[in-house]
C-alpha cells in the first residue's frame, strides 16, 4: 500500500518479462548442474564398486570379523586364530594321553607309521613311549592333516576331487596374475560350504591316518571339532582380502619333517634346546603346529613367488622330546 507523498517503484512490463526470463534461465542452469553432479556421483560410486570388486573388498556390511569374501585380515588376526586352533589340538592330544585306548607305545607307533609310512618297535625310545612323546607325536600327525588337506587346499565343496581341481585352477591363475587369482578365489569362497561334511572328514582321516584311527577308539570323535575349526581358519585365510593393497597374496602352511634340520627363521621351539644352546646341531623331534607363509609375486617382472613367514612352525627338538636319548627314525 502506497502512502501519499511516498515514491512508487514502477517497472515496465518488458523489464519484468526480461527479469523473469533471466531468472528462469538461471534456475534451469542450476537444475542442470545438479543433475550433472548426481550423475557424476553415480559414476564415481560405480567406479568404486568395480575397484572394490577387483580388490575383493566389495562387502558393504560393517562387520569387523573375518569371513569368506568379507573384510580383510592382518597378521595379528591370523596369529590369534591360529593360537586358538593350536590350543584345541593340544587339548585333544592331552585327553588321549590321559585316557589312552591302547598302550602309549602302540599309539606312538601307529601315529609314526602314518606320518613316515613305516614304523617298528626299533623306533621307540628304550623305555617305550612316554606321555609327552605320545602327546607331541599325536599333535604332529594332526598338524600334517590340517596343513596338507585343509589349509593348502581350497575347501570350497564337500568333494575332495573338486577341491583339488579348484586349488590347481587357483595356482594356474596366480602364476599369470595374482590380482585375478585373488578376485577369483574370494568370489569362489563367497559360495563355499560352511563346514566339512562328516563324509569328507571321515575320508580325509581314513586316507591320512589309517593306522592311528584303528587305535584311537572313542577319541576319534574329538578330531571332528578340530578339523571344523581348521576349516574355519582356512576359510578366513583364503576368503578374505589382504590388508595394504598392492597386488594379491595367499597363504600356505608348512610342517617341518621329523628329523629335519632346525631353521630358526621357520621354526619356534616350544621347549629349550640344550644342544642348540651349546652350539651343537639338533633336529626336529615333532611339529606340534604348522607354520604359515604369505605367498606373493615378486622378483624380476613379478614372475617369482615370494614367501614371507607370518607364523613360525611350533616345534619340539629331538633333545627336548627324548631327554637327550638318541632315537633316530627307522
PDB file of C-alpha atoms in Angstrom:
ATOM      1  CA  UNK A   1       0.000   0.000   0.000  1.00  0.00           C
ATOM      2  CA  UNK A   2       1.456   3.315  -1.043  1.00  0.00           C
ATOM      3  CA  UNK A   3       1.011   6.409   1.195  1.00  0.00           C
ATOM      4  CA  UNK A   4       0.533   9.916  -0.097  1.00  0.00           C
ATOM      5  CA  UNK A   5       3.826  11.538  -0.951  1.00  0.00           C
ATOM      6  CA  UNK A   6       5.764   8.211  -0.996  1.00  0.00           C
ATOM      7  CA  UNK A   7       7.563   7.379  -4.288  1.00  0.00           C
ATOM      8  CA  UNK A   8       6.399   4.224  -6.024  1.00  0.00           C
ATOM      9  CA  UNK A   9       8.823   1.858  -7.861  1.00  0.00           C
ATOM     10  CA  UNK A  10       7.324   1.025 -11.178  1.00  0.00           C
ATOM     11  CA  UNK A  11       8.840  -1.184 -13.891  1.00  0.00           C
ATOM     12  CA  UNK A  12       7.584  -1.715 -17.347  1.00  0.00           C
ATOM     13  CA  UNK A  13       6.123  -4.984 -18.487  1.00  0.00           C
ATOM     14  CA  UNK A  14       9.078  -5.504 -20.791  1.00  0.00           C
ATOM     15  CA  UNK A  15      11.587  -5.171 -17.930  1.00  0.00           C
ATOM     16  CA  UNK A  16       9.505  -7.543 -15.804  1.00  0.00           C
ATOM     17  CA  UNK A  17       9.386 -10.174 -18.541  1.00  0.00           C
ATOM     18  CA  UNK A  18      13.146  -9.799 -19.116  1.00  0.00           C
ATOM     19  CA  UNK A  19      13.935 -10.336 -15.418  1.00  0.00           C
ATOM     20  CA  UNK A  20      11.550 -13.298 -15.251  1.00  0.00           C
ATOM     21  CA  UNK A  21      13.163 -14.881 -18.317  1.00  0.00           C
ATOM     22  CA  UNK A  22      16.648 -14.483 -16.874  1.00  0.00           C
ATOM     23  CA  UNK A  23      15.536 -15.971 -13.562  1.00  0.00           C
ATOM     24  CA  UNK A  24      14.032 -18.968 -15.361  1.00  0.00           C
ATOM     25  CA  UNK A  25      17.228 -19.471 -17.385  1.00  0.00           C
ATOM     26  CA  UNK A  26      19.383 -19.274 -14.256  1.00  0.00           C
ATOM     27  CA  UNK A  27      17.134 -21.754 -12.451  1.00  0.00           C
ATOM     28  CA  UNK A  28      17.325 -24.206 -15.356  1.00  0.00           C
ATOM     29  CA  UNK A  29      21.111 -23.961 -15.408  1.00  0.00           C
ATOM     30  CA  UNK A  30      21.309 -24.657 -11.659  1.00  0.00           C
ATOM     31  CA  UNK A  31      18.995 -27.636 -12.078  1.00  0.00           C
ATOM     32  CA  UNK A  32      21.110 -28.932 -14.962  1.00  0.00           C
ATOM     33  CA  UNK A  33      24.268 -28.640 -12.851  1.00  0.00           C
ATOM     34  CA  UNK A  34      22.551 -30.503 -10.027  1.00  0.00           C
ATOM     35  CA  UNK A  35      21.652 -33.372 -12.376  1.00  0.00           C
ATOM     36  CA  UNK A  36      25.210 -33.467 -13.688  1.00  0.00           C
ATOM     37  CA  UNK A  37      26.587 -33.683 -10.145  1.00  0.00           C
ATOM     38  CA  UNK A  38      24.193 -36.530  -9.313  1.00  0.00           C
ATOM     39  CA  UNK A  39      25.263 -38.387 -12.435  1.00  0.00           C
ATOM     40  CA  UNK A  40      28.914 -37.869 -11.534  1.00  0.00           C
ATOM     41  CA  UNK A  41      28.269 -39.251  -8.059  1.00  0.00           C
ATOM     42  CA  UNK A  42      26.615 -42.321  -9.583  1.00  0.00           C
ATOM     43  CA  UNK A  43      29.560 -42.895 -11.912  1.00  0.00           C
ATOM     44  CA  UNK A  44      32.019 -42.486  -9.044  1.00  0.00           C
ATOM     45  CA  UNK A  45      30.024 -44.991  -6.961  1.00  0.00           C
ATOM     46  CA  UNK A  46      30.051 -47.492  -9.853  1.00  0.00           C
ATOM     47  CA  UNK A  47      33.793 -46.994 -10.308  1.00  0.00           C
ATOM     48  CA  UNK A  48      34.438 -47.511  -6.597  1.00  0.00           C
ATOM     49  CA  UNK A  49      32.328 -50.679  -6.648  1.00  0.00           C
ATOM     50  CA  UNK A  50      34.367 -52.048  -9.553  1.00  0.00           C
ATOM     51  CA  UNK A  51      37.634 -51.225  -7.795  1.00  0.00           C
ATOM     52  CA  UNK A  52      36.353 -52.904  -4.638  1.00  0.00           C
ATOM     53  CA  UNK A  53      35.375 -55.964  -6.667  1.00  0.00           C
ATOM     54  CA  UNK A  54      38.880 -56.225  -8.108  1.00  0.00           C
ATOM     55  CA  UNK A  55      40.406 -55.809  -4.661  1.00  0.00           C
ATOM     56  CA  UNK A  56      37.954 -58.265  -3.147  1.00  0.00           C
ATOM     57  CA  UNK A  57      36.604 -55.740  -0.654  1.00  0.00           C
ATOM     58  CA  UNK A  58      33.089 -55.388  -2.018  1.00  0.00           C
ATOM     59  CA  UNK A  59      31.319 -56.465   1.168  1.00  0.00           C
ATOM     60  CA  UNK A  60      29.441 -53.362   2.410  1.00  0.00           C
ATOM     61  CA  UNK A  61      28.499 -54.784   5.808  1.00  0.00           C
ATOM     62  CA  UNK A  62      30.111 -53.019   8.788  1.00  0.00           C
ATOM     63  CA  UNK A  63      31.154 -56.265  10.495  1.00  0.00           C
ATOM     64  CA  UNK A  64      34.690 -56.495  11.862  1.00  0.00           C
ATOM     65  CA  UNK A  65      35.068 -60.272  11.997  1.00  0.00           C
ATOM     66  CA  UNK A  66      36.519 -62.128   9.048  1.00  0.00           C
ATOM     67  CA  UNK A  67      34.572 -64.381   6.731  1.00  0.00           C
ATOM     68  CA  UNK A  68      34.986 -65.719   3.242  1.00  0.00           C
ATOM     69  CA  UNK A  69      34.676 -62.891   0.745  1.00  0.00           C
ATOM     70  CA  UNK A  70      34.389 -60.415   3.608  1.00  0.00           C
ATOM     71  CA  UNK A  71      36.592 -57.976   5.473  1.00  0.00           C
ATOM     72  CA  UNK A  72      40.339 -58.018   5.235  1.00  0.00           C
ATOM     73  CA  UNK A  73      42.618 -59.714   7.739  1.00  0.00           C
ATOM     74  CA  UNK A  74      46.020 -58.837   9.112  1.00  0.00           C
ATOM     75  CA  UNK A  75      48.849 -60.928  10.510  1.00  0.00           C
ATOM     76  CA  UNK A  76      47.786 -60.260  14.108  1.00  0.00           C
ATOM     77  CA  UNK A  77      44.301 -61.665  13.456  1.00  0.00           C
ATOM     78  CA  UNK A  78      45.818 -64.729  11.823  1.00  0.00           C
ATOM     79  CA  UNK A  79      48.134 -65.384  14.753  1.00  0.00           C
ATOM     80  CA  UNK A  80      45.269 -65.141  17.244  1.00  0.00           C
ATOM     81  CA  UNK A  81      43.080 -67.538  15.263  1.00  0.00           C
ATOM     82  CA  UNK A  82      45.992 -69.962  14.879  1.00  0.00           C
ATOM     83  CA  UNK A  83      46.626 -69.887  18.629  1.00  0.00           C
ATOM     84  CA  UNK A  84      43.026 -70.883  19.317  1.00  0.00           C
ATOM     85  CA  UNK A  85      43.286 -73.825  16.914  1.00  0.00           C
ATOM     86  CA  UNK A  86      46.593 -74.836  18.475  1.00  0.00           C
ATOM     87  CA  UNK A  87      45.059 -74.942  21.968  1.00  0.00           C
ATOM     88  CA  UNK A  88      42.196 -77.110  20.695  1.00  0.00           C
ATOM     89  CA  UNK A  89      44.660 -79.546  19.129  1.00  0.00           C
ATOM     90  CA  UNK A  90      46.792 -79.728  22.273  1.00  0.00           C
ATOM     91  CA  UNK A  91      43.741 -80.333  24.463  1.00  0.00           C
ATOM     92  CA  UNK A  92      42.671 -83.319  22.342  1.00  0.00           C
ATOM     93  CA  UNK A  93      46.150 -84.875  22.394  1.00  0.00           C
ATOM     94  CA  UNK A  94      46.307 -84.429  26.182  1.00  0.00           C
ATOM     95  CA  UNK A  95      42.923 -86.166  26.549  1.00  0.00           C
ATOM     96  CA  UNK A  96      44.191 -89.154  24.553  1.00  0.00           C
ATOM     97  CA  UNK A  97      47.249 -89.410  26.811  1.00  0.00           C
ATOM     98  CA  UNK A  98      45.122 -89.029  29.933  1.00  0.00           C
ATOM     99  CA  UNK A  99      42.802 -91.909  28.976  1.00  0.00           C
ATOM    100  CA  UNK A 100      44.689 -93.942  26.352  1.00  0.00           C
ATOM    101  CA  UNK A 101      42.639 -96.528  24.424  1.00  0.00           C
ATOM    102  CA  UNK A 102      45.811 -98.611  23.925  1.00  0.00           C
ATOM    103  CA  UNK A 103      49.349 -98.698  25.258  1.00  0.00           C
ATOM    104  CA  UNK A 104      51.323 -95.497  24.808  1.00  0.00           C
ATOM    105  CA  UNK A 105      53.908 -97.273  22.678  1.00  0.00           C
ATOM    106  CA  UNK A 106      51.286 -98.769  20.351  1.00  0.00           C
ATOM    107  CA  UNK A 107      49.650 -95.371  19.873  1.00  0.00           C
ATOM    108  CA  UNK A 108      53.049 -93.771  19.303  1.00  0.00           C
ATOM    109  CA  UNK A 109      54.000 -96.317  16.641  1.00  0.00           C
ATOM    110  CA  UNK A 110      50.595 -96.026  14.965  1.00  0.00           C
ATOM    111  CA  UNK A 111      50.995 -92.259  14.624  1.00  0.00           C
ATOM    112  CA  UNK A 112      54.594 -92.611  13.492  1.00  0.00           C
ATOM    113  CA  UNK A 113      53.574 -95.152  10.845  1.00  0.00           C
ATOM    114  CA  UNK A 114      51.012 -92.741   9.372  1.00  0.00           C
ATOM    115  CA  UNK A 115      53.490 -89.860   9.430  1.00  0.00           C
ATOM    116  CA  UNK A 116      56.530 -91.579   7.926  1.00  0.00           C
ATOM    117  CA  UNK A 117      54.954 -94.513   6.104  1.00  0.00           C
ATOM    118  CA  UNK A 118      56.787 -97.014   8.275  1.00  0.00           C
ATOM    119  CA  UNK A 119      57.189 -97.749  11.946  1.00  0.00           C
ATOM    120  CA  UNK A 120      58.685-100.502  14.036  1.00  0.00           C
ATOM    121  CA  UNK A 121      59.462-101.088  17.680  1.00  0.00           C
ATOM    122  CA  UNK A 122      63.083-100.201  16.897  1.00  0.00           C
ATOM    123  CA  UNK A 123      61.897 -96.597  16.529  1.00  0.00           C
ATOM    124  CA  UNK A 124      60.657 -96.492  20.119  1.00  0.00           C
ATOM    125  CA  UNK A 125      62.723 -94.918  22.886  1.00  0.00           C
ATOM    126  CA  UNK A 126      64.498 -97.550  25.028  1.00  0.00           C
ATOM    127  CA  UNK A 127      61.908 -97.332  27.809  1.00  0.00           C
ATOM    128  CA  UNK A 128      58.906 -97.118  25.486  1.00  0.00           C
ATOM    129  CA  UNK A 129      56.918 -94.015  24.589  1.00  0.00           C
ATOM    130  CA  UNK A 130      56.360 -91.515  27.389  1.00  0.00           C
ATOM    131  CA  UNK A 131      53.190 -89.420  27.766  1.00  0.00           C
ATOM    132  CA  UNK A 132      54.922 -86.263  26.498  1.00  0.00           C
ATOM    133  CA  UNK A 133      56.307 -88.113  23.484  1.00  0.00           C
ATOM    134  CA  UNK A 134      52.904 -89.564  22.599  1.00  0.00           C
ATOM    135  CA  UNK A 135      51.158 -86.210  23.045  1.00  0.00           C
ATOM    136  CA  UNK A 136      53.560 -84.486  20.683  1.00  0.00           C
ATOM    137  CA  UNK A 137      53.556 -87.211  18.012  1.00  0.00           C
ATOM    138  CA  UNK A 138      49.735 -87.074  18.022  1.00  0.00           C
ATOM    139  CA  UNK A 139      49.865 -83.327  17.520  1.00  0.00           C
ATOM    140  CA  UNK A 140      52.314 -83.790  14.658  1.00  0.00           C
ATOM    141  CA  UNK A 141      50.012 -86.313  12.973  1.00  0.00           C
ATOM    142  CA  UNK A 142      47.006 -83.987  13.052  1.00  0.00           C
ATOM    143  CA  UNK A 143      49.177 -80.999  12.170  1.00  0.00           C
ATOM    144  CA  UNK A 144      50.093 -82.649   8.874  1.00  0.00           C
ATOM    145  CA  UNK A 145      46.419 -83.398   8.161  1.00  0.00           C
ATOM    146  CA  UNK A 146      45.433 -79.788   8.834  1.00  0.00           C
ATOM    147  CA  UNK A 147      48.267 -78.445   6.678  1.00  0.00           C
ATOM    148  CA  UNK A 148      48.058 -80.692   3.625  1.00  0.00           C
ATOM    149  CA  UNK A 149      44.339 -81.440   3.494  1.00  0.00           C
ATOM    150  CA  UNK A 150      42.689 -78.252   4.758  1.00  0.00           C
ATOM    151  CA  UNK A 151      44.871 -75.138   4.695  1.00  0.00           C
ATOM    152  CA  UNK A 152      46.789 -75.926   1.495  1.00  0.00           C
ATOM    153  CA  UNK A 153      43.632 -76.999  -0.342  1.00  0.00           C
ATOM    154  CA  UNK A 154      40.776 -74.638  -1.213  1.00  0.00           C
ATOM    155  CA  UNK A 155      37.960 -76.235   0.815  1.00  0.00           C
ATOM    156  CA  UNK A 156      35.091 -74.900  -1.274  1.00  0.00           C
ATOM    157  CA  UNK A 157      32.960 -78.031  -1.672  1.00  0.00           C
ATOM    158  CA  UNK A 158      32.474 -81.333   0.124  1.00  0.00           C
ATOM    159  CA  UNK A 159      34.181 -83.171  -2.720  1.00  0.00           C
ATOM    160  CA  UNK A 160      37.903 -83.900  -2.398  1.00  0.00           C
ATOM    161  CA  UNK A 161      38.334 -84.134  -6.168  1.00  0.00           C
ATOM    162  CA  UNK A 162      36.568 -80.825  -6.810  1.00  0.00           C
ATOM    163  CA  UNK A 163      38.610 -79.058  -4.134  1.00  0.00           C
ATOM    164  CA  UNK A 164      41.859 -80.354  -5.632  1.00  0.00           C
ATOM    165  CA  UNK A 165      40.827 -79.139  -9.088  1.00  0.00           C
ATOM    166  CA  UNK A 166      39.885 -75.708  -7.739  1.00  0.00           C
ATOM    167  CA  UNK A 167      43.242 -75.478  -5.998  1.00  0.00           C
ATOM    168  CA  UNK A 168      45.023 -76.229  -9.274  1.00  0.00           C
ATOM    169  CA  UNK A 169      42.966 -73.611 -11.092  1.00  0.00           C
ATOM    170  CA  UNK A 170      43.949 -71.038  -8.495  1.00  0.00           C
ATOM    171  CA  UNK A 171      47.636 -71.934  -8.812  1.00  0.00           C
ATOM    172  CA  UNK A 172      47.392 -71.547 -12.586  1.00  0.00           C
ATOM    173  CA  UNK A 173      45.686 -68.150 -12.277  1.00  0.00           C
ATOM    174  CA  UNK A 174      48.134 -66.964  -9.633  1.00  0.00           C
ATOM    175  CA  UNK A 175      51.074 -67.773 -11.901  1.00  0.00           C
ATOM    176  CA  UNK A 176      49.605 -65.493 -14.565  1.00  0.00           C
ATOM    177  CA  UNK A 177      48.039 -62.708 -12.468  1.00  0.00           C
ATOM    178  CA  UNK A 178      47.930 -62.540  -8.679  1.00  0.00           C
ATOM    179  CA  UNK A 179      45.139 -59.943  -8.738  1.00  0.00           C
ATOM    180  CA  UNK A 180      42.906 -62.050 -10.979  1.00  0.00           C
ATOM    181  CA  UNK A 181      43.636 -65.096  -8.820  1.00  0.00           C
ATOM    182  CA  UNK A 182      42.697 -63.180  -5.679  1.00  0.00           C
ATOM    183  CA  UNK A 183      39.385 -61.984  -7.123  1.00  0.00           C
ATOM    184  CA  UNK A 184      38.568 -65.481  -8.383  1.00  0.00           C
ATOM    185  CA  UNK A 185      39.459 -67.085  -5.054  1.00  0.00           C
ATOM    186  CA  UNK A 186      37.412 -64.697  -2.927  1.00  0.00           C
ATOM    187  CA  UNK A 187      34.412 -64.857  -5.245  1.00  0.00           C
ATOM    188  CA  UNK A 188      34.642 -68.653  -5.189  1.00  0.00           C
ATOM    189  CA  UNK A 189      34.779 -68.711  -1.400  1.00  0.00           C
ATOM    190  CA  UNK A 190      31.694 -66.496  -1.192  1.00  0.00           C
ATOM    191  CA  UNK A 191      29.746 -69.629  -2.179  1.00  0.00           C
ATOM    192  CA  UNK A 192      31.852 -72.129  -0.214  1.00  0.00           C
ATOM    193  CA  UNK A 193      30.405 -74.663   2.220  1.00  0.00           C
ATOM    194  CA  UNK A 194      30.327 -73.510   5.832  1.00  0.00           C
ATOM    195  CA  UNK A 195      31.777 -76.739   7.208  1.00  0.00           C
ATOM    196  CA  UNK A 196      33.179 -80.095   6.180  1.00  0.00           C
ATOM    197  CA  UNK A 197      30.610 -82.837   5.819  1.00  0.00           C
ATOM    198  CA  UNK A 198      31.033 -85.906   8.047  1.00  0.00           C
ATOM    199  CA  UNK A 199      31.714 -87.957   4.918  1.00  0.00           C
ATOM    200  CA  UNK A 200      34.550 -85.657   3.827  1.00  0.00           C
ATOM    201  CA  UNK A 201      36.038 -85.609   7.340  1.00  0.00           C
ATOM    202  CA  UNK A 202      35.966 -89.407   7.529  1.00  0.00           C
ATOM    203  CA  UNK A 203      37.506 -89.718   4.073  1.00  0.00           C
ATOM    204  CA  UNK A 204      40.385 -87.383   4.972  1.00  0.00           C
ATOM    205  CA  UNK A 205      41.141 -89.214   8.216  1.00  0.00           C
ATOM    206  CA  UNK A 206      40.953 -92.677   6.669  1.00  0.00           C
ATOM    207  CA  UNK A 207      43.329 -91.589   3.931  1.00  0.00           C
ATOM    208  CA  UNK A 208      45.841 -89.760   6.128  1.00  0.00           C
ATOM    209  CA  UNK A 209      45.687 -91.620   9.472  1.00  0.00           C
ATOM    210  CA  UNK A 210      44.514 -95.173   8.721  1.00  0.00           C
ATOM    211  CA  UNK A 211      46.729 -96.881  11.327  1.00  0.00           C
ATOM    212  CA  UNK A 212      46.081 -94.417  14.130  1.00  0.00           C
ATOM    213  CA  UNK A 213      42.315 -94.499  13.666  1.00  0.00           C
ATOM    214  CA  UNK A 214      42.291 -98.207  14.499  1.00  0.00           C
ATOM    215  CA  UNK A 215      43.856 -97.437  17.883  1.00  0.00           C
ATOM    216  CA  UNK A 216      42.061 -94.271  18.989  1.00  0.00           C
ATOM    217  CA  UNK A 217      38.705 -95.753  19.980  1.00  0.00           C
ATOM    218  CA  UNK A 218      36.244 -93.136  21.236  1.00  0.00           C
ATOM    219  CA  UNK A 219      38.852 -90.397  20.910  1.00  0.00           C
ATOM    220  CA  UNK A 220      38.135 -90.319  17.162  1.00  0.00           C
ATOM    221  CA  UNK A 221      35.097 -88.163  17.916  1.00  0.00           C
ATOM    222  CA  UNK A 222      37.366 -85.462  19.287  1.00  0.00           C
ATOM    223  CA  UNK A 223      39.057 -84.945  15.925  1.00  0.00           C
ATOM    224  CA  UNK A 224      35.975 -83.624  14.106  1.00  0.00           C
ATOM    225  CA  UNK A 225      35.781 -80.341  16.094  1.00  0.00           C
ATOM    226  CA  UNK A 226      39.487 -79.775  15.409  1.00  0.00           C
ATOM    227  CA  UNK A 227      39.046 -80.208  11.666  1.00  0.00           C
ATOM    228  CA  UNK A 228      35.944 -77.982  11.762  1.00  0.00           C
ATOM    229  CA  UNK A 229      37.974 -75.260  13.473  1.00  0.00           C
ATOM    230  CA  UNK A 230      40.788 -75.753  10.962  1.00  0.00           C
ATOM    231  CA  UNK A 231      38.269 -75.440   8.125  1.00  0.00           C
ATOM    232  CA  UNK A 232      37.011 -72.129   9.538  1.00  0.00           C
ATOM    233  CA  UNK A 233      40.615 -70.956   9.868  1.00  0.00           C
ATOM    234  CA  UNK A 234      41.292 -71.921   6.243  1.00  0.00           C
ATOM    235  CA  UNK A 235      38.191 -70.070   5.009  1.00  0.00           C
ATOM    236  CA  UNK A 236      39.328 -66.977   6.883  1.00  0.00           C
ATOM    237  CA  UNK A 237      42.749 -67.148   5.222  1.00  0.00           C
ATOM    238  CA  UNK A 238      41.612 -67.795   1.663  1.00  0.00           C
ATOM    239  CA  UNK A 239      38.286 -65.977   1.572  1.00  0.00           C
ATOM    240  CA  UNK A 240      39.340 -62.601   2.942  1.00  0.00           C
ATOM    241  CA  UNK A 241      41.289 -59.913   1.081  1.00  0.00           C
ATOM    242  CA  UNK A 242      44.722 -58.951   2.418  1.00  0.00           C
ATOM    243  CA  UNK A 243      45.399 -55.598   4.013  1.00  0.00           C
ATOM    244  CA  UNK A 244      47.590 -52.968   2.442  1.00  0.00           C
ATOM    245  CA  UNK A 245      46.681 -53.461  -1.218  1.00  0.00           C
ATOM    246  CA  UNK A 246      49.344 -53.739  -3.859  1.00  0.00           C
ATOM    247  CA  UNK A 247      48.544 -56.917  -5.736  1.00  0.00           C
ATOM    248  CA  UNK A 248      47.292 -60.053  -4.088  1.00  0.00           C
ATOM    249  CA  UNK A 249      48.657 -62.678  -1.724  1.00  0.00           C
ATOM    250  CA  UNK A 250      47.509 -66.017  -0.421  1.00  0.00           C
ATOM    251  CA  UNK A 251      48.554 -68.264   2.443  1.00  0.00           C
ATOM    252  CA  UNK A 252      50.115 -71.701   2.667  1.00  0.00           C
ATOM    253  CA  UNK A 253      51.152 -73.741   5.663  1.00  0.00           C
ATOM    254  CA  UNK A 254      54.245 -75.874   6.135  1.00  0.00           C
ATOM    255  CA  UNK A 255      55.228 -78.661   8.525  1.00  0.00           C
ATOM    256  CA  UNK A 256      58.952 -79.311   9.145  1.00  0.00           C
ATOM    257  CA  UNK A 257      59.607 -83.030   8.805  1.00  0.00           C
ATOM    258  CA  UNK A 258      60.621 -85.170  11.749  1.00  0.00           C
ATOM    259  CA  UNK A 259      64.402 -85.460  11.807  1.00  0.00           C
ATOM    260  CA  UNK A 260      64.968 -82.417   9.580  1.00  0.00           C
ATOM    261  CA  UNK A 261      67.319 -79.571  10.442  1.00  0.00           C
ATOM    262  CA  UNK A 262      66.172 -76.718  12.645  1.00  0.00           C
ATOM    263  CA  UNK A 263      65.876 -73.422  10.758  1.00  0.00           C
ATOM    264  CA  UNK A 264      65.381 -70.512  13.190  1.00  0.00           C
ATOM    265  CA  UNK A 265      63.564 -68.368  10.616  1.00  0.00           C
ATOM    266  CA  UNK A 266      60.942 -71.062  10.063  1.00  0.00           C
ATOM    267  CA  UNK A 267      60.506 -72.684  13.471  1.00  0.00           C
ATOM    268  CA  UNK A 268      59.832 -71.656  17.043  1.00  0.00           C
ATOM    269  CA  UNK A 269      60.859 -74.072  19.755  1.00  0.00           C
ATOM    270  CA  UNK A 270      58.201 -74.827  22.356  1.00  0.00           C
ATOM    271  CA  UNK A 271      60.908 -76.024  24.765  1.00  0.00           C
ATOM    272  CA  UNK A 272      64.548 -75.150  25.265  1.00  0.00           C
ATOM    273  CA  UNK A 273      67.010 -76.901  23.008  1.00  0.00           C
ATOM    274  CA  UNK A 274      70.128 -77.626  25.053  1.00  0.00           C
ATOM    275  CA  UNK A 275      72.065 -78.804  22.013  1.00  0.00           C
ATOM    276  CA  UNK A 276      71.441 -75.570  20.134  1.00  0.00           C
ATOM    277  CA  UNK A 277      72.430 -73.536  23.168  1.00  0.00           C
ATOM    278  CA  UNK A 278      75.745 -75.425  23.260  1.00  0.00           C
ATOM    279  CA  UNK A 279      76.224 -74.820  19.543  1.00  0.00           C
ATOM    280  CA  UNK A 280      75.547 -78.436  18.571  1.00  0.00           C
ATOM    281  CA  UNK A 281      73.329 -79.451  15.670  1.00  0.00           C
ATOM    282  CA  UNK A 282      69.857 -80.656  16.623  1.00  0.00           C
ATOM    283  CA  UNK A 283      66.890 -81.853  14.597  1.00  0.00           C
ATOM    284  CA  UNK A 284      63.103 -81.636  14.597  1.00  0.00           C
ATOM    285  CA  UNK A 285      61.520 -84.057  17.057  1.00  0.00           C
ATOM    286  CA  UNK A 286      57.901 -83.201  16.247  1.00  0.00           C
ATOM    287  CA  UNK A 287      55.986 -80.281  14.802  1.00  0.00           C
ATOM    288  CA  UNK A 288      53.092 -79.504  17.105  1.00  0.00           C
ATOM    289  CA  UNK A 289      51.527 -76.818  14.907  1.00  0.00           C
ATOM    290  CA  UNK A 290      52.159 -75.812  11.287  1.00  0.00           C
ATOM    291  CA  UNK A 291      53.867 -72.640  10.198  1.00  0.00           C
ATOM    292  CA  UNK A 292      52.217 -70.160   7.862  1.00  0.00           C
ATOM    293  CA  UNK A 293      53.678 -68.228   4.938  1.00  0.00           C
ATOM    294  CA  UNK A 294      52.244 -65.419   2.837  1.00  0.00           C
ATOM    295  CA  UNK A 295      52.848 -66.003  -0.871  1.00  0.00           C
ATOM    296  CA  UNK A 296      53.074 -63.061  -3.266  1.00  0.00           C
ATOM    297  CA  UNK A 297      54.502 -62.394  -6.705  1.00  0.00           C
ATOM    298  CA  UNK A 298      57.882 -60.699  -6.864  1.00  0.00           C
ATOM    299  CA  UNK A 299      61.309 -60.884  -8.414  1.00  0.00           C
ATOM    300  CA  UNK A 300      62.003 -59.703 -11.947  1.00  0.00           C
ATOM    301  CA  UNK A 301      58.732 -58.673 -13.648  1.00  0.00           C
ATOM    302  CA  UNK A 302      56.769 -60.278 -10.783  1.00  0.00           C
ATOM    303  CA  UNK A 303      57.451 -63.739 -12.192  1.00  0.00           C
ATOM    304  CA  UNK A 304      58.545 -65.440  -8.963  1.00  0.00           C
ATOM    305  CA  UNK A 305      56.703 -66.492  -5.830  1.00  0.00           C
ATOM    306  CA  UNK A 306      57.938 -64.698  -2.721  1.00  0.00           C
ATOM    307  CA  UNK A 307      57.185 -66.359   0.619  1.00  0.00           C
ATOM    308  CA  UNK A 308      57.072 -64.398   3.860  1.00  0.00           C
ATOM    309  CA  UNK A 309      56.775 -66.290   7.136  1.00  0.00           C
ATOM    310  CA  UNK A 310      53.749 -64.985   9.024  1.00  0.00           C
ATOM    311  CA  UNK A 311      53.803 -67.538  11.829  1.00  0.00           C
ATOM    312  CA  UNK A 312      56.689 -69.893  12.501  1.00  0.00           C
ATOM    313  CA  UNK A 313      56.018 -73.605  12.938  1.00  0.00           C
ATOM    314  CA  UNK A 314      55.827 -74.728  16.563  1.00  0.00           C
ATOM    315  CA  UNK A 315      58.481 -77.412  17.007  1.00  0.00           C
ATOM    316  CA  UNK A 316      59.918 -79.611  19.756  1.00  0.00           C
ATOM    317  CA  UNK A 317      63.504 -80.601  19.080  1.00  0.00           C
ATOM    318  CA  UNK A 318      64.776 -84.165  19.481  1.00  0.00           C
ATOM    319  CA  UNK A 319      66.812 -83.473  22.610  1.00  0.00           C
ATOM    320  CA  UNK A 320      63.812 -81.967  24.399  1.00  0.00           C
ATOM    321  CA  UNK A 321      61.449 -84.700  23.187  1.00  0.00           C
ATOM    322  CA  UNK A 322      63.645 -87.675  24.077  1.00  0.00           C
ATOM    323  CA  UNK A 323      65.526 -86.188  27.001  1.00  0.00           C
ATOM    324  CA  UNK A 324      68.919 -86.476  25.366  1.00  0.00           C
ATOM    325  CA  UNK A 325      68.353 -90.064  24.176  1.00  0.00           C
ATOM    326  CA  UNK A 326      69.301 -90.517  20.538  1.00  0.00           C
ATOM    327  CA  UNK A 327      66.316 -92.171  18.872  1.00  0.00           C
ATOM    328  CA  UNK A 328      66.646 -91.846  15.089  1.00  0.00           C
ATOM    329  CA  UNK A 329      63.796 -92.781  12.803  1.00  0.00           C
ATOM    330  CA  UNK A 330      63.952 -96.239  11.274  1.00  0.00           C
TER     331      UNK A 330
END
